Short mmCIF file of C-alpha atoms in Angstrom, two decimals:
data_model
loop_
_atom_site.label_atom_id
_atom_site.label_comp_id
_atom_site.label_asym_id
_atom_site.label_seq_id
_atom_site.Cartn_x
_atom_site.Cartn_y
_atom_site.Cartn_z
CA UNK A 1 0.00 0.00 0.00
CA UNK A 2 0.81 3.72 0.06
CA UNK A 3 1.51 4.22 -3.63
CA UNK A 4 1.80 7.68 -5.12
CA UNK A 5 1.95 8.29 -8.86
CA UNK A 6 2.96 11.33 -10.88
CA UNK A 7 2.19 12.28 -14.44
CA UNK A 8 3.98 13.01 -16.65
CA UNK A 9 7.32 11.51 -15.68
CA UNK A 10 9.15 13.78 -18.11
CA UNK A 11 8.02 16.89 -19.92
CA UNK A 12 9.71 19.34 -22.26
CA UNK A 13 8.05 22.70 -22.85
CA UNK A 14 8.93 25.96 -24.51
CA UNK A 15 9.73 29.09 -22.56
CA UNK A 16 6.59 31.09 -21.77
CA UNK A 17 4.19 28.15 -21.77
CA UNK A 18 2.53 26.51 -18.79
CA UNK A 19 2.79 22.89 -17.73
CA UNK A 20 0.67 20.88 -15.31
CA UNK A 21 1.93 18.00 -13.19
CA UNK A 22 -0.48 15.58 -11.52
CA UNK A 23 0.09 13.73 -8.26
CA UNK A 24 -2.24 10.92 -7.23
CA UNK A 25 -2.44 8.72 -4.15
CA UNK A 26 -3.55 5.37 -5.59
CA UNK A 27 -4.51 3.32 -2.56
CA UNK A 28 -5.10 5.77 0.28
CA UNK A 29 -6.70 9.11 0.99
CA UNK A 30 -4.15 11.88 1.24
CA UNK A 31 -5.32 14.67 3.47
CA UNK A 32 -2.03 16.49 3.00
CA UNK A 33 0.16 16.63 -0.08
CA UNK A 34 3.53 18.26 -0.50
CA UNK A 35 5.44 19.49 -3.52
CA UNK A 36 9.22 19.47 -3.65
CA UNK A 37 11.86 20.57 -6.06
CA UNK A 38 15.24 18.85 -6.30
CA UNK A 39 18.35 20.05 -8.08
CA UNK A 40 21.10 17.61 -9.09
CA UNK A 41 23.07 16.22 -6.16
CA UNK A 42 21.02 18.22 -3.66
CA UNK A 43 18.41 17.33 -1.11
CA UNK A 44 14.72 18.03 -1.54
CA UNK A 45 13.46 21.59 -1.23
CA UNK A 46 9.89 21.91 -0.01
CA UNK A 47 7.86 24.28 -2.19
CA UNK A 48 4.40 24.07 -0.65
CA UNK A 49 2.02 22.11 1.52
CA UNK A 50 -1.58 21.59 0.51
CA UNK A 51 -4.55 20.24 2.41
CA UNK A 52 -7.59 18.95 0.55
CA UNK A 53 -10.05 21.74 -0.11
CA UNK A 54 -7.76 24.48 1.23
CA UNK A 55 -5.32 26.92 -0.28
CA UNK A 56 -1.74 25.76 -0.38
CA UNK A 57 0.83 27.10 2.05
CA UNK A 58 3.97 28.15 0.21
CA UNK A 59 7.49 28.17 1.60
CA UNK A 60 9.35 31.44 1.80
CA UNK A 61 10.75 32.46 -1.56
CA UNK A 62 8.37 30.32 -3.65
CA UNK A 63 6.20 32.39 -5.99
CA UNK A 64 2.63 31.27 -5.50
CA UNK A 65 1.46 32.94 -8.72
CA UNK A 66 4.06 31.03 -10.68
CA UNK A 67 3.60 27.63 -9.04
CA UNK A 68 -0.15 27.07 -8.79
CA UNK A 69 -1.18 24.20 -6.56
CA UNK A 70 -4.65 22.66 -6.43
CA UNK A 71 -5.68 19.87 -4.06
CA UNK A 72 -9.23 19.31 -5.18
CA UNK A 73 -9.74 15.80 -3.85
CA UNK A 74 -8.28 13.38 -1.33
CA UNK A 75 -6.40 11.57 -4.09
CA UNK A 76 -5.30 14.29 -6.49
CA UNK A 77 -3.11 17.37 -6.33
CA UNK A 78 -1.78 19.33 -9.28
CA UNK A 79 1.14 21.69 -9.71
CA UNK A 80 1.01 24.11 -12.61
CA UNK A 81 4.18 25.94 -13.57
CA UNK A 82 3.00 29.09 -15.30
CA UNK A 83 5.02 31.03 -17.88
CA UNK A 84 7.88 28.58 -17.53
CA UNK A 85 11.46 29.72 -18.01
CA UNK A 86 14.66 27.69 -18.38
CA UNK A 87 15.52 28.30 -14.72
CA UNK A 88 12.35 26.38 -13.79
CA UNK A 89 13.91 23.25 -15.26
CA UNK A 90 14.20 20.80 -12.39
CA UNK A 91 12.99 17.54 -10.86
CA UNK A 92 9.61 18.03 -9.19
CA UNK A 93 8.44 15.45 -6.65
CA UNK A 94 5.18 15.22 -4.76
CA UNK A 95 4.45 13.36 -1.56
CA UNK A 96 1.30 12.50 0.35
CA UNK A 97 0.41 11.63 3.90
CA UNK A 98 -2.66 10.08 5.45
CA UNK A 99 -4.78 11.75 8.08
CA UNK A 100 -3.20 11.24 11.47
CA UNK A 101 0.17 10.23 10.03
CA UNK A 102 3.50 11.98 9.87
CA UNK A 103 5.28 9.82 7.30
CA UNK A 104 5.12 10.89 3.68
CA UNK A 105 5.01 8.69 0.61
CA UNK A 106 6.67 10.08 -2.47
CA UNK A 107 5.84 9.92 -6.12
CA UNK A 108 8.42 8.94 -8.74
CA UNK A 109 9.05 12.54 -9.74
CA UNK A 110 8.62 14.62 -12.89
CA UNK A 111 11.57 15.95 -14.83
CA UNK A 112 10.75 19.34 -16.37
CA UNK A 113 12.93 20.79 -19.09
CA UNK A 114 12.13 24.28 -20.36
CA UNK A 115 13.75 25.20 -23.67
CA UNK B 1 23.86 25.47 12.02
CA UNK B 2 21.43 23.33 10.06
CA UNK B 3 18.51 21.76 11.89
CA UNK B 4 19.53 18.32 10.63
CA UNK B 5 23.13 17.37 9.91
CA UNK B 6 24.02 14.41 7.73
CA UNK B 7 27.40 13.54 6.24
CA UNK B 8 26.97 13.55 2.43
CA UNK B 9 29.70 10.91 1.92
CA UNK B 10 30.18 9.16 -0.39
CA UNK B 11 30.47 6.06 1.76
CA UNK B 12 31.99 3.08 -0.04
CA UNK B 13 31.77 -0.41 1.45
CA UNK B 14 32.34 -3.96 0.17
CA UNK B 15 29.38 -6.23 -0.44
CA UNK B 16 28.26 -7.95 2.75
CA UNK B 17 29.46 -5.19 5.08
CA UNK B 18 27.36 -3.62 7.81
CA UNK B 19 26.59 -0.01 6.96
CA UNK B 20 25.96 2.66 9.55
CA UNK B 21 24.31 5.93 8.50
CA UNK B 22 23.71 8.74 10.96
CA UNK B 23 22.04 12.10 11.46
CA UNK B 24 22.13 14.60 14.27
CA UNK B 25 19.56 17.28 14.88
CA UNK B 26 19.15 20.35 17.02
CA UNK B 27 15.39 20.73 17.48
CA UNK B 28 14.14 18.75 20.48
CA UNK B 29 10.55 19.13 19.24
CA UNK B 30 11.05 16.47 16.58
CA UNK B 31 9.01 13.38 17.44
CA UNK B 32 8.85 11.38 14.21
CA UNK B 33 11.92 10.06 12.41
CA UNK B 34 12.21 8.53 8.97
CA UNK B 35 14.79 7.11 6.63
CA UNK B 36 14.30 7.27 2.89
CA UNK B 37 16.28 5.67 0.07
CA UNK B 38 16.53 7.53 -3.22
CA UNK B 39 17.90 6.09 -6.43
CA UNK B 40 19.11 8.46 -9.11
CA UNK B 41 16.26 10.26 -10.89
CA UNK B 42 13.61 8.57 -8.74
CA UNK B 43 11.41 9.69 -5.87
CA UNK B 44 12.46 8.80 -2.29
CA UNK B 45 11.22 5.48 -0.91
CA UNK B 46 10.27 5.21 2.76
CA UNK B 47 12.46 2.59 4.45
CA UNK B 48 11.92 3.07 8.16
CA UNK B 49 9.65 5.13 10.37
CA UNK B 50 10.00 5.48 14.13
CA UNK B 51 8.27 7.51 16.79
CA UNK B 52 10.31 8.91 19.70
CA UNK B 53 13.31 6.99 21.03
CA UNK B 54 14.01 3.31 20.50
CA UNK B 55 14.93 0.71 17.92
CA UNK B 56 13.00 -0.71 15.01
CA UNK B 57 14.03 -3.61 12.80
CA UNK B 58 12.74 -4.58 9.36
CA UNK B 59 14.64 -7.27 7.51
CA UNK B 60 18.21 -6.09 6.95
CA UNK B 61 17.44 -2.60 8.22
CA UNK B 62 17.53 -1.33 11.81
CA UNK B 63 16.66 2.22 12.80
CA UNK B 64 17.72 3.70 16.12
CA UNK B 65 16.62 6.95 17.71
CA UNK B 66 18.31 8.48 20.73
CA UNK B 67 16.38 11.64 21.57
CA UNK B 68 18.58 12.44 24.57
CA UNK B 69 21.56 12.76 22.23
CA UNK B 70 19.52 14.05 19.28
CA UNK B 71 21.03 11.31 17.15
CA UNK B 72 19.46 8.80 14.77
CA UNK B 73 21.01 5.90 12.92
CA UNK B 74 20.20 3.44 10.17
CA UNK B 75 22.05 0.13 10.01
CA UNK B 76 22.06 -2.04 6.91
CA UNK B 77 23.21 -5.62 7.37
CA UNK B 78 24.65 -7.78 4.59
CA UNK B 79 24.78 -4.81 2.22
CA UNK B 80 24.19 -5.51 -1.46
CA UNK B 81 25.16 -3.58 -4.60
CA UNK B 82 21.45 -2.85 -5.04
CA UNK B 83 21.62 -0.85 -1.79
CA UNK B 84 23.78 1.73 -3.58
CA UNK B 85 21.70 4.91 -3.39
CA UNK B 86 21.33 8.15 -1.48
CA UNK B 87 19.91 7.75 2.03
CA UNK B 88 17.99 10.66 3.47
CA UNK B 89 17.04 11.07 7.10
CA UNK B 90 13.93 13.12 7.78
CA UNK B 91 12.02 14.21 10.85
CA UNK B 92 8.91 16.13 11.82
CA UNK B 93 7.03 17.59 14.76
CA UNK B 94 3.73 15.86 14.20
CA UNK B 95 0.96 14.71 11.91
CA UNK B 96 0.72 16.50 8.59
CA UNK B 97 3.75 18.63 9.34
CA UNK B 98 6.48 19.18 6.83
CA UNK B 99 9.58 17.02 6.96
CA UNK B 100 13.03 18.42 7.64
CA UNK B 101 15.59 16.48 5.63
CA UNK B 102 19.26 15.85 6.03
CA UNK B 103 21.52 16.47 3.06
CA UNK B 104 21.55 12.76 2.20
CA UNK B 105 24.43 10.25 2.30
CA UNK B 106 25.58 8.63 -0.93
CA UNK B 107 26.23 4.93 -0.34
CA UNK B 108 28.19 2.74 -2.75
CA UNK B 109 28.31 -1.00 -2.18
CA UNK B 110 31.00 -2.65 -4.26
CA UNK B 111 30.71 -6.25 -5.41
#
């Protein structure tokens, strides 16, 4: 149990366009979902925390108008990178936790390349 | 000083060795402790989860938490080349709270 999927696994987009990444908990209800960004050979950097039906809480320095997060159901959260630029190229990973739990289960990640 | 300190390695060991990975932390409010394994270009995989101080064993893996020393460890017995990965310690204050990660230790098990 505790499987989290992400789609797409790899996406290439042109500068100025928007791209949406989906994160799904497949076999449990995720009351809280998290979005991370990871640069090569670095640890994970938390971008935002989202609770189902509520607005996401963004970490300091993360532009909420650029990285739109929606957590519309207990099994789905989406991250939309708006007006993407080459510096947004990175590995984006989501995680999910059950109600009453502290451990997080991670998705396989999405590699975004902006040309 | 970082909240969670973890030696980035790399740590190289021969196949079959016992591996010891460690993290120290400064915030005594942490109650939940986790170890994740991350292969290159993949999402982290939860290996061990412990609450408060004590030991927990699962197959070849043993996690230890010493809250009095603010020190956690992960032991891997009979290490295999497939264990070669980055190991991340993580901890949190409570349910639904964000995780604070260590930098990750790169482990290489040589056959």
